[in-house]
PDB file of C-alpha atoms in Angstrom:
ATOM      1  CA  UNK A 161      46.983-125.086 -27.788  1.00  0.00           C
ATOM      2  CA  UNK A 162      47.872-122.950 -30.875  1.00  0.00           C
ATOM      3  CA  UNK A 163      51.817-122.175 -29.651  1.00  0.00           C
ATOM      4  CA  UNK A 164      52.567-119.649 -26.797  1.00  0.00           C
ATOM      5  CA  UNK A 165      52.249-116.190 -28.223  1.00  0.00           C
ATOM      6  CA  UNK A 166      54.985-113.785 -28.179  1.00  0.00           C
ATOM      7  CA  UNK A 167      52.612-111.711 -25.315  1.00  0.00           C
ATOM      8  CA  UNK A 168      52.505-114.988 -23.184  1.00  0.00           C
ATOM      9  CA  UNK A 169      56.309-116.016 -23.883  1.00  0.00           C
ATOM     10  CA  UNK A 170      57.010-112.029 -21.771  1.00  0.00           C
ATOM     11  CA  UNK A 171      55.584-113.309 -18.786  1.00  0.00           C
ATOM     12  CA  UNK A 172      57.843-116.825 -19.074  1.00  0.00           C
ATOM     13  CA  UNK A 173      60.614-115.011 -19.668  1.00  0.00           C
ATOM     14  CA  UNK A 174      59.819-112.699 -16.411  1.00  0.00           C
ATOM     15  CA  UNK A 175      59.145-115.449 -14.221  1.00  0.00           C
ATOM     16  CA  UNK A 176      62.292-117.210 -15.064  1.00  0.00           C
ATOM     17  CA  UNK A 177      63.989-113.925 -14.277  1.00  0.00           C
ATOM     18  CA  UNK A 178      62.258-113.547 -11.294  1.00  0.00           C
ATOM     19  CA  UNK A 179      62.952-116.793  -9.677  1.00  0.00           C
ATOM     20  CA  UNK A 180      66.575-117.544 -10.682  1.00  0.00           C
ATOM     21  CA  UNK A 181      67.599-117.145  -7.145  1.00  0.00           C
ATOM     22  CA  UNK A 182      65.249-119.101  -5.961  1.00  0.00           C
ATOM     23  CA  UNK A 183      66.063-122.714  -5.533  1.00  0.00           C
ATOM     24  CA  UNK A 184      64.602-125.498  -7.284  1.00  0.00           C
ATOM     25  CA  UNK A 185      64.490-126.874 -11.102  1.00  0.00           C
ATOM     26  CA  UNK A 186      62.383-125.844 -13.785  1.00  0.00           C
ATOM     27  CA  UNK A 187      59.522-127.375 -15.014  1.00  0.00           C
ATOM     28  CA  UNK A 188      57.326-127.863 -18.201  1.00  0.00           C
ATOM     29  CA  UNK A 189      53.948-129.898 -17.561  1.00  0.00           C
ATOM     30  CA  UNK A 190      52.924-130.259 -21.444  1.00  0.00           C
ATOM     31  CA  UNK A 191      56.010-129.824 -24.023  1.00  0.00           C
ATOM     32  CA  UNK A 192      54.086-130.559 -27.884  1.00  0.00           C
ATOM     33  CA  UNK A 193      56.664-129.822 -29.946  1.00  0.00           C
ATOM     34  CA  UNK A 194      59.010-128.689 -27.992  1.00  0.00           C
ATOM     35  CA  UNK A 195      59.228-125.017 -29.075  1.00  0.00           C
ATOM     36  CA  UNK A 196      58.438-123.627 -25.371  1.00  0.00           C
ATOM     37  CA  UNK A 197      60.932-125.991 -23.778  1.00  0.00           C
ATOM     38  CA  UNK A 198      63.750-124.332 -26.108  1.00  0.00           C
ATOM     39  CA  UNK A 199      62.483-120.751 -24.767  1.00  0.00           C
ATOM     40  CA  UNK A 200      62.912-122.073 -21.366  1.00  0.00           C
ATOM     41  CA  UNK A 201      65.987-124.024 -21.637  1.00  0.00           C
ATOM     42  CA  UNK A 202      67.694-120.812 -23.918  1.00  0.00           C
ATOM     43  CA  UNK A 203      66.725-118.723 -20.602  1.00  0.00           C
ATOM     44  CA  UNK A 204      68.222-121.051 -17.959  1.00  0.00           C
ATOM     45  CA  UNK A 205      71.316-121.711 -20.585  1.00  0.00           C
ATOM     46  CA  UNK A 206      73.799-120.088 -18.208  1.00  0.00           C
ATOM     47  CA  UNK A 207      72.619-121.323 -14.780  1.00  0.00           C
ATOM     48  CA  UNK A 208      73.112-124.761 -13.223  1.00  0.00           C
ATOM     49  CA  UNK A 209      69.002-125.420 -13.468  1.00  0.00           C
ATOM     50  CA  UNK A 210      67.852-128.965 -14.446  1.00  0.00           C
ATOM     51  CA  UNK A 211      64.823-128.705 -16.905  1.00  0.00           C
ATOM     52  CA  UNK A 212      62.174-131.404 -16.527  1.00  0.00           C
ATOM     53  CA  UNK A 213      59.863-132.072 -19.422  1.00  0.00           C
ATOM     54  CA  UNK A 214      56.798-133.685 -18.598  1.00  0.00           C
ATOM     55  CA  UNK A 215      54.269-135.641 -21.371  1.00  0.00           C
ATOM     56  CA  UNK A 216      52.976-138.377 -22.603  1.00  0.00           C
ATOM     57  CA  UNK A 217      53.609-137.864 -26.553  1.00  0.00           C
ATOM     58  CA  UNK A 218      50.019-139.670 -26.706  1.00  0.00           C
ATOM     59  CA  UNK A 219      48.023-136.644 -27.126  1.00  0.00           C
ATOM     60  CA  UNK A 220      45.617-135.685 -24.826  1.00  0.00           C
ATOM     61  CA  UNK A 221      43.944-137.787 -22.365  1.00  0.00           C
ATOM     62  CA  UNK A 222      40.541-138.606 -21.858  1.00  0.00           C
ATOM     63  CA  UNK A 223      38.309-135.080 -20.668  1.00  0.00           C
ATOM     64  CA  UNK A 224      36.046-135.607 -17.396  1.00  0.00           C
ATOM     65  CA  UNK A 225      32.835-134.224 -16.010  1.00  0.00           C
ATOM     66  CA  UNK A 226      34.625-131.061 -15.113  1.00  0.00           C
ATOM     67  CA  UNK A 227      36.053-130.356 -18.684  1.00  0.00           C
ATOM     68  CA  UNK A 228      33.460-128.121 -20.386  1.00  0.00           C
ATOM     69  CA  UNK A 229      33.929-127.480 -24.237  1.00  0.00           C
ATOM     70  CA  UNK A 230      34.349-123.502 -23.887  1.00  0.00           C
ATOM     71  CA  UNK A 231      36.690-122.880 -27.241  1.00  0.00           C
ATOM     72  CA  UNK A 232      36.028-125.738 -30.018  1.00  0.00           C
ATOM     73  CA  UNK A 233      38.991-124.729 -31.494  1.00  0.00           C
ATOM     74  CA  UNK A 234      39.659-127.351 -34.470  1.00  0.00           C
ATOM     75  CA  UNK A 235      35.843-127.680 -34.311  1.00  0.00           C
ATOM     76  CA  UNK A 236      35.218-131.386 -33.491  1.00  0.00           C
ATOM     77  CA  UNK A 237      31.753-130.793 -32.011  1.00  0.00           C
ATOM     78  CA  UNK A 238      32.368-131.939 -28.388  1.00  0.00           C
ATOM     79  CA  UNK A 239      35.184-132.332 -25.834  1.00  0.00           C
ATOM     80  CA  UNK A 240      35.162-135.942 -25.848  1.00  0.00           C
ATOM     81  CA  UNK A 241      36.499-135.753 -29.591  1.00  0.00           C
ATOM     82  CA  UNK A 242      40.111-133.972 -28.275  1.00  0.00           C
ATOM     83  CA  UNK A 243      40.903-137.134 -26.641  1.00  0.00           C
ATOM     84  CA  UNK A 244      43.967-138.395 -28.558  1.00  0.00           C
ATOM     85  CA  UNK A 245      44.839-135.190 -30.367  1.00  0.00           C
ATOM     86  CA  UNK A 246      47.730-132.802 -30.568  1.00  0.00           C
ATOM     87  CA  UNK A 247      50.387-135.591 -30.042  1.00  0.00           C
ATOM     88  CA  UNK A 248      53.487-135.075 -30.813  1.00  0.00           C
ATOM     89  CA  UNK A 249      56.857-137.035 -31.428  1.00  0.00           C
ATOM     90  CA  UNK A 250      59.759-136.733 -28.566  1.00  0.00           C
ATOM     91  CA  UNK A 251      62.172-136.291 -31.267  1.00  0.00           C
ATOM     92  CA  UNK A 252      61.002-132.832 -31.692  1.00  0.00           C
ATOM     93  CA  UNK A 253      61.631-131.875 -28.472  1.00  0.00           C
ATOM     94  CA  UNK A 254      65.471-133.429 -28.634  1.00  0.00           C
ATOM     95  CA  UNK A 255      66.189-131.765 -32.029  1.00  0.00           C
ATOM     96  CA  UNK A 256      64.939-128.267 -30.157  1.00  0.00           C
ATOM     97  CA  UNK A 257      67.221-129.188 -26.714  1.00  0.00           C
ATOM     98  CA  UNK A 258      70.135-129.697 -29.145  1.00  0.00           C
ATOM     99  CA  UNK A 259      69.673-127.342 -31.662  1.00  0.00           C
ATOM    100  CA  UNK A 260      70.327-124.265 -28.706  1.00  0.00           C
ATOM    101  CA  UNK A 261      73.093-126.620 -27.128  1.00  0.00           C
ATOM    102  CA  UNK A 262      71.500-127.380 -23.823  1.00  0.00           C
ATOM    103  CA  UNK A 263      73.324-130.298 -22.141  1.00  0.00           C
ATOM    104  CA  UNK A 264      71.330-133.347 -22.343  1.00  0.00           C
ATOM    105  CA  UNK A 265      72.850-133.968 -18.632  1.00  0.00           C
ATOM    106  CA  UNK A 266      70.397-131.050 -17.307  1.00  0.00           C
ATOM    107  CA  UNK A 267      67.039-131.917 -18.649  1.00  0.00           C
ATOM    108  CA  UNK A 268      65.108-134.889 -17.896  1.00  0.00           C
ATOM    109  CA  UNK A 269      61.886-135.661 -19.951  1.00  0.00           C
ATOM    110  CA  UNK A 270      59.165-137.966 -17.965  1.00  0.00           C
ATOM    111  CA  UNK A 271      57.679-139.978 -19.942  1.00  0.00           C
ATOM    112  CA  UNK A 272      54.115-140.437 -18.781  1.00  0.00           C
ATOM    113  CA  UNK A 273      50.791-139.566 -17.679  1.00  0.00           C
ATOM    114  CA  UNK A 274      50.890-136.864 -15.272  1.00  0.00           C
ATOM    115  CA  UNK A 275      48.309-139.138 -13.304  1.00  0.00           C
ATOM    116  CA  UNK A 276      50.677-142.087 -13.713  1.00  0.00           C
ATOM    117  CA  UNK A 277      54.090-140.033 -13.012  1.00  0.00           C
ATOM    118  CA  UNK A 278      54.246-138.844  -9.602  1.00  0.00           C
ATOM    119  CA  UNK A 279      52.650-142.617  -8.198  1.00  0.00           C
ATOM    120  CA  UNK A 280      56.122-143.830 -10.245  1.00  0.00           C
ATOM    121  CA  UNK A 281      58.759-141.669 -11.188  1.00  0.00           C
ATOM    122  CA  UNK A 282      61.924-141.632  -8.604  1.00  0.00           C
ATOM    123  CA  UNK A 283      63.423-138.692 -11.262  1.00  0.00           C
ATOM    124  CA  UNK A 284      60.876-136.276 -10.021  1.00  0.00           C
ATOM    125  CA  UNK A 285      62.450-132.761  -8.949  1.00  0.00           C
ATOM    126  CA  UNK A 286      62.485-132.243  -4.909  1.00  0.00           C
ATOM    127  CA  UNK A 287      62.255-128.181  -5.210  1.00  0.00           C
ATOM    128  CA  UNK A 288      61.055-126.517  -7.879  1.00  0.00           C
ATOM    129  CA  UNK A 289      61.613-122.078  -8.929  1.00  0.00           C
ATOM    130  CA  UNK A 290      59.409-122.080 -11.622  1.00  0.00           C
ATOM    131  CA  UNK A 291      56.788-124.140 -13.355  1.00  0.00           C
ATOM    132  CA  UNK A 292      54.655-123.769 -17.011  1.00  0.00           C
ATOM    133  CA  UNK A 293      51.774-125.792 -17.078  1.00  0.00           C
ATOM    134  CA  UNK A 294      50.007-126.626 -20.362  1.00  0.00           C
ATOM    135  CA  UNK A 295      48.236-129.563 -19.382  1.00  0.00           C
ATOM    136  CA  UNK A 296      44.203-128.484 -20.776  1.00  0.00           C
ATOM    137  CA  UNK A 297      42.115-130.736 -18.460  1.00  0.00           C
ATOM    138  CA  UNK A 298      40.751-130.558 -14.960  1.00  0.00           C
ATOM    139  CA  UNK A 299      42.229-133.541 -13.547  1.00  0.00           C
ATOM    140  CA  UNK A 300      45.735-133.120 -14.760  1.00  0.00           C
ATOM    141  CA  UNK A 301      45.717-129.367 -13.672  1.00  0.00           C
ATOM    142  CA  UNK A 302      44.656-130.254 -10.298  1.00  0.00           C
ATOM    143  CA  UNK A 303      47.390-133.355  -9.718  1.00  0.00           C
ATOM    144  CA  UNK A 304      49.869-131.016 -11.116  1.00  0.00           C
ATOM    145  CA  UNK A 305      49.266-128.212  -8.769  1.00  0.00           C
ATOM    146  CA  UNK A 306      49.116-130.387  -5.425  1.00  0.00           C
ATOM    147  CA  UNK A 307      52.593-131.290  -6.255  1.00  0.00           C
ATOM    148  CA  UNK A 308      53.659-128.288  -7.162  1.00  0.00           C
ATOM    149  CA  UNK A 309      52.559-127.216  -3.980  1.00  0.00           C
ATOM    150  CA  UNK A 310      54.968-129.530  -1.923  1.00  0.00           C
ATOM    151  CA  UNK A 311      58.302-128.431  -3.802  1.00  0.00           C
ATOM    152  CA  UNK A 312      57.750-125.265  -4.306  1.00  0.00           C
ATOM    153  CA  UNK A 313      58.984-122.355  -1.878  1.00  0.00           C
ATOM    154  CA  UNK A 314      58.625-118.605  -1.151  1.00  0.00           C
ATOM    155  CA  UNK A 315      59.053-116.576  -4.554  1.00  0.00           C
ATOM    156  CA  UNK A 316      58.419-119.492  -7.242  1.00  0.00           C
ATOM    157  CA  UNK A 317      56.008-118.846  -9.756  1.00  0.00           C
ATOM    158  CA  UNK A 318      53.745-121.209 -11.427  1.00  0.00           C
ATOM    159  CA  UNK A 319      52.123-120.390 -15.188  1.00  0.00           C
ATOM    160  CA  UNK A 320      49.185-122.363 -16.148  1.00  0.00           C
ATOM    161  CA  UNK A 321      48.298-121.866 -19.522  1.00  0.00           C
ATOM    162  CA  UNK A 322      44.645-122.166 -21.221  1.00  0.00           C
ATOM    163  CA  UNK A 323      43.219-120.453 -18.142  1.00  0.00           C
ATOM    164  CA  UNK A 324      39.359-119.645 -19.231  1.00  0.00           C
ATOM    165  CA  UNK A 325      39.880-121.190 -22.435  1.00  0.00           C
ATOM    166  CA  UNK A 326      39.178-123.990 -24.457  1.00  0.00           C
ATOM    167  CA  UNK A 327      38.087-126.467 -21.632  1.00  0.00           C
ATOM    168  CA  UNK A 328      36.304-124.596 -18.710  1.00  0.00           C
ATOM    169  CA  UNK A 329      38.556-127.410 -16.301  1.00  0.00           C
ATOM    170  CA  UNK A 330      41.714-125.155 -16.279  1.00  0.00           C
ATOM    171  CA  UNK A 331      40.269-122.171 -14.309  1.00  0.00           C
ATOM    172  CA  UNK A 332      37.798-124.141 -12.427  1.00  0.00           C
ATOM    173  CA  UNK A 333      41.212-126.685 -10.985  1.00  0.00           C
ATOM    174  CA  UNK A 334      43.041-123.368 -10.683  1.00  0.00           C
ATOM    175  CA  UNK A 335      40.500-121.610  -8.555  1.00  0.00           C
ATOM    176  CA  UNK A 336      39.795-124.397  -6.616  1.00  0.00           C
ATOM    177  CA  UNK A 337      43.345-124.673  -5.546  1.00  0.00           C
ATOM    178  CA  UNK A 338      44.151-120.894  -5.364  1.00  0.00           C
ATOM    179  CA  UNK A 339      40.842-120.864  -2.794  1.00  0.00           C
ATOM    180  CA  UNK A 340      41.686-124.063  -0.627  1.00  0.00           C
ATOM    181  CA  UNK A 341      45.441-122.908  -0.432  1.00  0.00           C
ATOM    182  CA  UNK A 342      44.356-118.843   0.473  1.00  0.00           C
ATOM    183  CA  UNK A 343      41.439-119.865   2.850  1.00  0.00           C
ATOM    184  CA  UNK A 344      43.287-119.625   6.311  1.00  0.00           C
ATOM    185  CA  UNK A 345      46.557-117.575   5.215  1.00  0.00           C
ATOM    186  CA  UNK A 346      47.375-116.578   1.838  1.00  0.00           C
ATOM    187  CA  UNK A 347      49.696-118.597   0.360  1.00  0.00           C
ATOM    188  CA  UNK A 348      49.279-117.496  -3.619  1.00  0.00           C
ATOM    189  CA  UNK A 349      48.951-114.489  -5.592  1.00  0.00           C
ATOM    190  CA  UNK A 350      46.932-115.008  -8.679  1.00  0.00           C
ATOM    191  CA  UNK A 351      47.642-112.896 -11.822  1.00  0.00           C
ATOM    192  CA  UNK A 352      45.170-113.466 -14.755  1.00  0.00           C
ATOM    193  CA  UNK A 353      46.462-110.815 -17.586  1.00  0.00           C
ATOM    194  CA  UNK A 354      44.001-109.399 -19.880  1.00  0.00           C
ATOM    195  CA  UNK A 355      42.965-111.851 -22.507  1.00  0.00           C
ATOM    196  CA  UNK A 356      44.834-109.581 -25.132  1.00  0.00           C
ATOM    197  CA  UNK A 357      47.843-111.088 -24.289  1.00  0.00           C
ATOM    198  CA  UNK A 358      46.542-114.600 -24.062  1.00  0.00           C
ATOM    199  CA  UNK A 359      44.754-116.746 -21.515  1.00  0.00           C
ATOM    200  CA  UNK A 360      46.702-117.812 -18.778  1.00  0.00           C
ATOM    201  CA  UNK A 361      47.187-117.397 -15.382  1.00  0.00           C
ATOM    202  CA  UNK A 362      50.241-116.284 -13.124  1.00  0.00           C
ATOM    203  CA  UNK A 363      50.586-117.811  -9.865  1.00  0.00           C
ATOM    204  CA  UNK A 364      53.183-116.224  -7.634  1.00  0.00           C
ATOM    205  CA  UNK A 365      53.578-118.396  -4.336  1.00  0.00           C
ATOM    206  CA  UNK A 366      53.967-115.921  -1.090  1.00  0.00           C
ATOM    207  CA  UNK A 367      54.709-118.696   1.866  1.00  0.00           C
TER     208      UNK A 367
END
Protein backbone atom coordinates (compact mmCIF):
# COMPACT_ATOMS: atom_id res chain seq x y z
CA UNK A 1 0.00 0.00 0.00
CA UNK A 2 2.98 2.28 0.90
CA UNK A 3 5.29 1.18 -2.43
CA UNK A 4 7.06 -2.28 -2.57
CA UNK A 5 10.13 -2.08 -0.41
CA UNK A 6 13.48 -2.70 -1.69
CA UNK A 7 13.31 -6.25 0.65
CA UNK A 8 10.01 -7.20 -1.22
CA UNK A 9 11.24 -5.92 -4.81
CA UNK A 10 14.38 -9.16 -4.09
CA UNK A 11 11.87 -11.66 -4.11
CA UNK A 12 10.15 -10.08 -7.59
CA UNK A 13 13.19 -9.90 -9.02
CA UNK A 14 13.91 -13.78 -8.02
CA UNK A 15 10.75 -15.00 -9.18
CA UNK A 16 11.07 -13.40 -12.50
CA UNK A 17 14.45 -15.08 -12.65
CA UNK A 18 13.17 -18.14 -11.66
CA UNK A 19 10.42 -18.56 -14.10
CA UNK A 20 11.86 -17.09 -17.33
CA UNK A 21 11.83 -20.48 -18.83
CA UNK A 22 8.74 -21.14 -17.96
CA UNK A 23 6.05 -20.31 -20.40
CA UNK A 24 3.43 -17.86 -20.00
CA UNK A 25 3.18 -13.82 -19.67
CA UNK A 26 3.64 -11.79 -16.78
CA UNK A 27 1.23 -10.35 -14.73
CA UNK A 28 0.51 -7.35 -12.34
CA UNK A 29 -3.02 -7.55 -10.49
CA UNK A 30 -2.88 -3.85 -8.90
CA UNK A 31 -0.34 -1.33 -10.78
CA UNK A 32 -0.96 2.41 -8.59
CA UNK A 33 1.45 4.31 -10.01
CA UNK A 34 3.08 2.27 -11.96
CA UNK A 35 6.50 2.12 -10.24
CA UNK A 36 6.35 -1.89 -9.76
CA UNK A 37 5.25 -2.43 -13.34
CA UNK A 38 8.61 -0.56 -14.50
CA UNK A 39 10.61 -3.08 -12.08
CA UNK A 40 8.89 -5.83 -13.82
CA UNK A 41 8.88 -4.71 -17.29
CA UNK A 42 12.96 -3.47 -16.80
CA UNK A 43 13.40 -7.35 -15.76
CA UNK A 44 11.56 -8.97 -18.70
CA UNK A 45 13.21 -6.05 -21.08
CA UNK A 46 15.22 -8.63 -23.02
CA UNK A 47 12.76 -11.55 -23.34
CA UNK A 48 9.77 -11.86 -25.67
CA UNK A 49 7.22 -11.73 -22.37
CA UNK A 50 3.94 -9.74 -22.76
CA UNK A 51 3.25 -7.73 -19.48
CA UNK A 52 -0.41 -7.41 -18.50
CA UNK A 53 -1.41 -4.64 -16.16
CA UNK A 54 -4.48 -5.13 -14.43
CA UNK A 55 -6.69 -2.07 -12.51
CA UNK A 56 -9.31 -0.12 -12.36
CA UNK A 57 -7.59 3.49 -11.78
CA UNK A 58 -10.85 3.95 -9.47
CA UNK A 59 -9.24 3.21 -6.29
CA UNK A 60 -10.21 0.55 -4.29
CA UNK A 61 -13.40 -1.22 -4.36
CA UNK A 62 -15.91 -1.68 -1.91
CA UNK A 63 -14.39 -4.12 1.35
CA UNK A 64 -16.76 -7.21 2.32
CA UNK A 65 -17.56 -9.20 5.40
CA UNK A 66 -14.26 -10.94 5.09
CA UNK A 67 -12.08 -7.70 4.98
CA UNK A 68 -11.11 -7.01 8.62
CA UNK A 69 -9.39 -3.56 9.37
CA UNK A 70 -5.97 -5.15 10.73
CA UNK A 71 -3.46 -2.01 9.75
CA UNK A 72 -5.48 1.48 9.65
CA UNK A 73 -2.79 2.77 7.89
CA UNK A 74 -3.90 6.48 6.80
CA UNK A 75 -6.12 6.15 9.90
CA UNK A 76 -9.72 6.53 8.58
CA UNK A 77 -11.32 4.68 11.50
CA UNK A 78 -12.86 1.69 9.63
CA UNK A 79 -12.40 -0.38 6.45
CA UNK A 80 -15.40 0.80 4.84
CA UNK A 81 -13.66 4.37 4.61
CA UNK A 82 -10.70 2.83 2.01
CA UNK A 83 -13.33 2.37 -0.48
CA UNK A 84 -12.37 4.82 -3.26
CA UNK A 85 -8.83 5.55 -2.15
CA UNK A 86 -5.35 5.18 -3.51
CA UNK A 87 -6.46 5.80 -7.19
CA UNK A 88 -4.29 6.59 -9.46
CA UNK A 89 -4.08 8.06 -13.11
CA UNK A 90 -3.08 5.48 -16.12
CA UNK A 91 -0.84 8.07 -17.39
CA UNK A 92 1.55 7.26 -14.72
CA UNK A 93 1.87 3.96 -15.56
CA UNK A 94 2.54 4.91 -19.53
CA UNK A 95 5.11 7.62 -18.63
CA UNK A 96 6.93 4.62 -16.39
CA UNK A 97 6.46 1.85 -19.56
CA UNK A 98 8.10 4.53 -21.75
CA UNK A 99 10.44 6.10 -19.72
CA UNK A 100 12.59 2.36 -19.55
CA UNK A 101 11.63 1.85 -23.36
CA UNK A 102 9.39 -1.14 -23.08
CA UNK A 103 7.47 -1.64 -26.35
CA UNK A 104 3.99 -0.61 -25.97
CA UNK A 105 3.32 -3.79 -28.40
CA UNK A 106 4.19 -6.17 -25.26
CA UNK A 107 2.12 -4.88 -22.45
CA UNK A 108 -1.50 -4.77 -22.30
CA UNK A 109 -3.25 -2.82 -19.41
CA UNK A 110 -7.01 -4.15 -18.56
CA UNK A 111 -8.94 -1.75 -17.74
CA UNK A 112 -11.39 -2.96 -15.14
CA UNK A 113 -12.60 -4.54 -12.13
CA UNK A 114 -10.90 -7.68 -11.53
CA UNK A 115 -14.56 -8.99 -10.78
CA UNK A 116 -15.72 -7.46 -14.07
CA UNK A 117 -12.48 -8.53 -16.24
CA UNK A 118 -12.26 -12.12 -16.60
CA UNK A 119 -16.53 -12.34 -17.25
CA UNK A 120 -15.30 -9.76 -20.33
CA UNK A 121 -11.95 -9.37 -21.41
CA UNK A 122 -10.97 -11.58 -24.71
CA UNK A 123 -7.13 -9.91 -24.07
CA UNK A 124 -6.70 -12.06 -21.06
CA UNK A 125 -3.26 -14.10 -21.06
CA UNK A 126 -3.81 -18.07 -21.77
CA UNK A 127 -0.48 -19.12 -19.66
CA UNK A 128 0.96 -17.24 -17.27
CA UNK A 129 5.18 -17.65 -15.50
CA UNK A 130 4.74 -15.28 -13.00
CA UNK A 131 2.14 -13.17 -11.28
CA UNK A 132 2.28 -10.01 -8.45
CA UNK A 133 -0.82 -9.50 -6.87
CA UNK A 134 -1.59 -6.27 -4.98
CA UNK A 135 -5.16 -6.37 -5.00
CA UNK A 136 -5.94 -5.72 -0.72
CA UNK A 137 -9.42 -7.33 -0.47
CA UNK A 138 -10.82 -10.79 0.00
CA UNK A 139 -12.90 -11.04 -2.94
CA UNK A 140 -10.50 -9.77 -5.50
CA UNK A 141 -7.66 -12.01 -4.03
CA UNK A 142 -9.76 -14.99 -4.28
CA UNK A 143 -11.10 -14.32 -8.17
CA UNK A 144 -7.58 -13.57 -8.94
CA UNK A 145 -6.13 -16.74 -7.67
CA UNK A 146 -8.83 -19.20 -9.28
CA UNK A 147 -7.64 -17.86 -12.51
CA UNK A 148 -4.39 -17.90 -11.86
CA UNK A 149 -4.83 -21.33 -11.14
CA UNK A 150 -6.05 -22.34 -14.73
CA UNK A 151 -3.01 -20.67 -16.69
CA UNK A 152 -0.54 -21.26 -14.66
CA UNK A 153 1.90 -24.41 -14.95
CA UNK A 154 4.65 -26.34 -13.11
CA UNK A 155 7.39 -23.76 -11.79
CA UNK A 156 5.31 -20.32 -11.96
CA UNK A 157 5.26 -18.34 -9.02
CA UNK A 158 2.58 -16.17 -7.76
CA UNK A 159 3.37 -13.02 -5.14
CA UNK A 160 0.50 -11.69 -3.29
CA UNK A 161 1.30 -8.74 -1.54
CA UNK A 162 -0.36 -7.32 1.86
CA UNK A 163 -0.41 -10.88 3.17
CA UNK A 164 -1.40 -10.41 7.11
CA UNK A 165 -1.64 -6.85 6.68
CA UNK A 166 -3.82 -4.09 6.48
CA UNK A 167 -7.11 -6.03 5.66
CA UNK A 168 -7.17 -9.53 7.38
CA UNK A 169 -8.97 -10.71 3.62
CA UNK A 170 -5.53 -11.23 1.92
CA UNK A 171 -4.26 -14.16 4.07
CA UNK A 172 -7.59 -15.48 4.89
CA UNK A 173 -8.35 -15.76 0.46
CA UNK A 174 -4.75 -16.98 0.32
CA UNK A 175 -5.09 -19.75 2.83
CA UNK A 176 -8.23 -20.73 1.74
CA UNK A 177 -6.95 -21.38 -1.69
CA UNK A 178 -3.45 -22.72 -0.71
CA UNK A 179 -5.72 -25.40 1.57
CA UNK A 180 -8.48 -26.34 -1.09
CA UNK A 181 -5.69 -26.61 -3.85
CA UNK A 182 -3.08 -28.87 -1.28
CA UNK A 183 -5.98 -31.00 0.24
CA UNK A 184 -5.70 -34.20 -2.03
CA UNK A 185 -2.10 -33.59 -3.67
CA UNK A 186 -0.03 -30.66 -3.16
CA UNK A 187 -0.18 -28.44 -5.74
CA UNK A 188 1.50 -25.08 -3.99
CA UNK A 189 4.32 -24.22 -1.90
CA UNK A 190 3.64 -21.29 0.30
CA UNK A 191 6.52 -18.96 1.36
CA UNK A 192 5.53 -16.20 3.89
CA UNK A 193 9.08 -14.29 4.62
CA UNK A 194 9.58 -12.78 7.90
CA UNK A 195 7.68 -9.58 8.27
CA UNK A 196 11.14 -7.71 8.28
CA UNK A 197 11.19 -7.78 4.81
CA UNK A 198 7.57 -6.95 4.29
CA UNK A 199 4.26 -8.79 4.29
CA UNK A 200 3.68 -10.88 1.51
CA UNK A 201 3.43 -14.18 0.51
CA UNK A 202 5.33 -16.44 -2.13
CA UNK A 203 3.43 -18.99 -3.85
CA UNK A 204 5.50 -21.41 -5.87
CA UNK A 205 3.09 -23.78 -7.94
CA UNK A 206 4.54 -27.62 -7.89
CA UNK A 207 1.88 -29.45 -10.45
Amino acid sequence: LLGTPPSEAYFLIAGLAQTAAVPGDVCEFGVAQGETSALIANEILAGNKKLHLFDSFQGLPKPTAMDQLKDDIFSLGSMDAYAGTMSCPEDLVLARMKAIRFSADRYVIHKVYVDQVFQTDKHLPNAVSFAYVDFDFYEPIKDVLQFLDKVTSRGSVIVVDDYDYFSTGVKTAVDEFVAERNKNTPAYECIVPDKQYGCFAVLKRLA
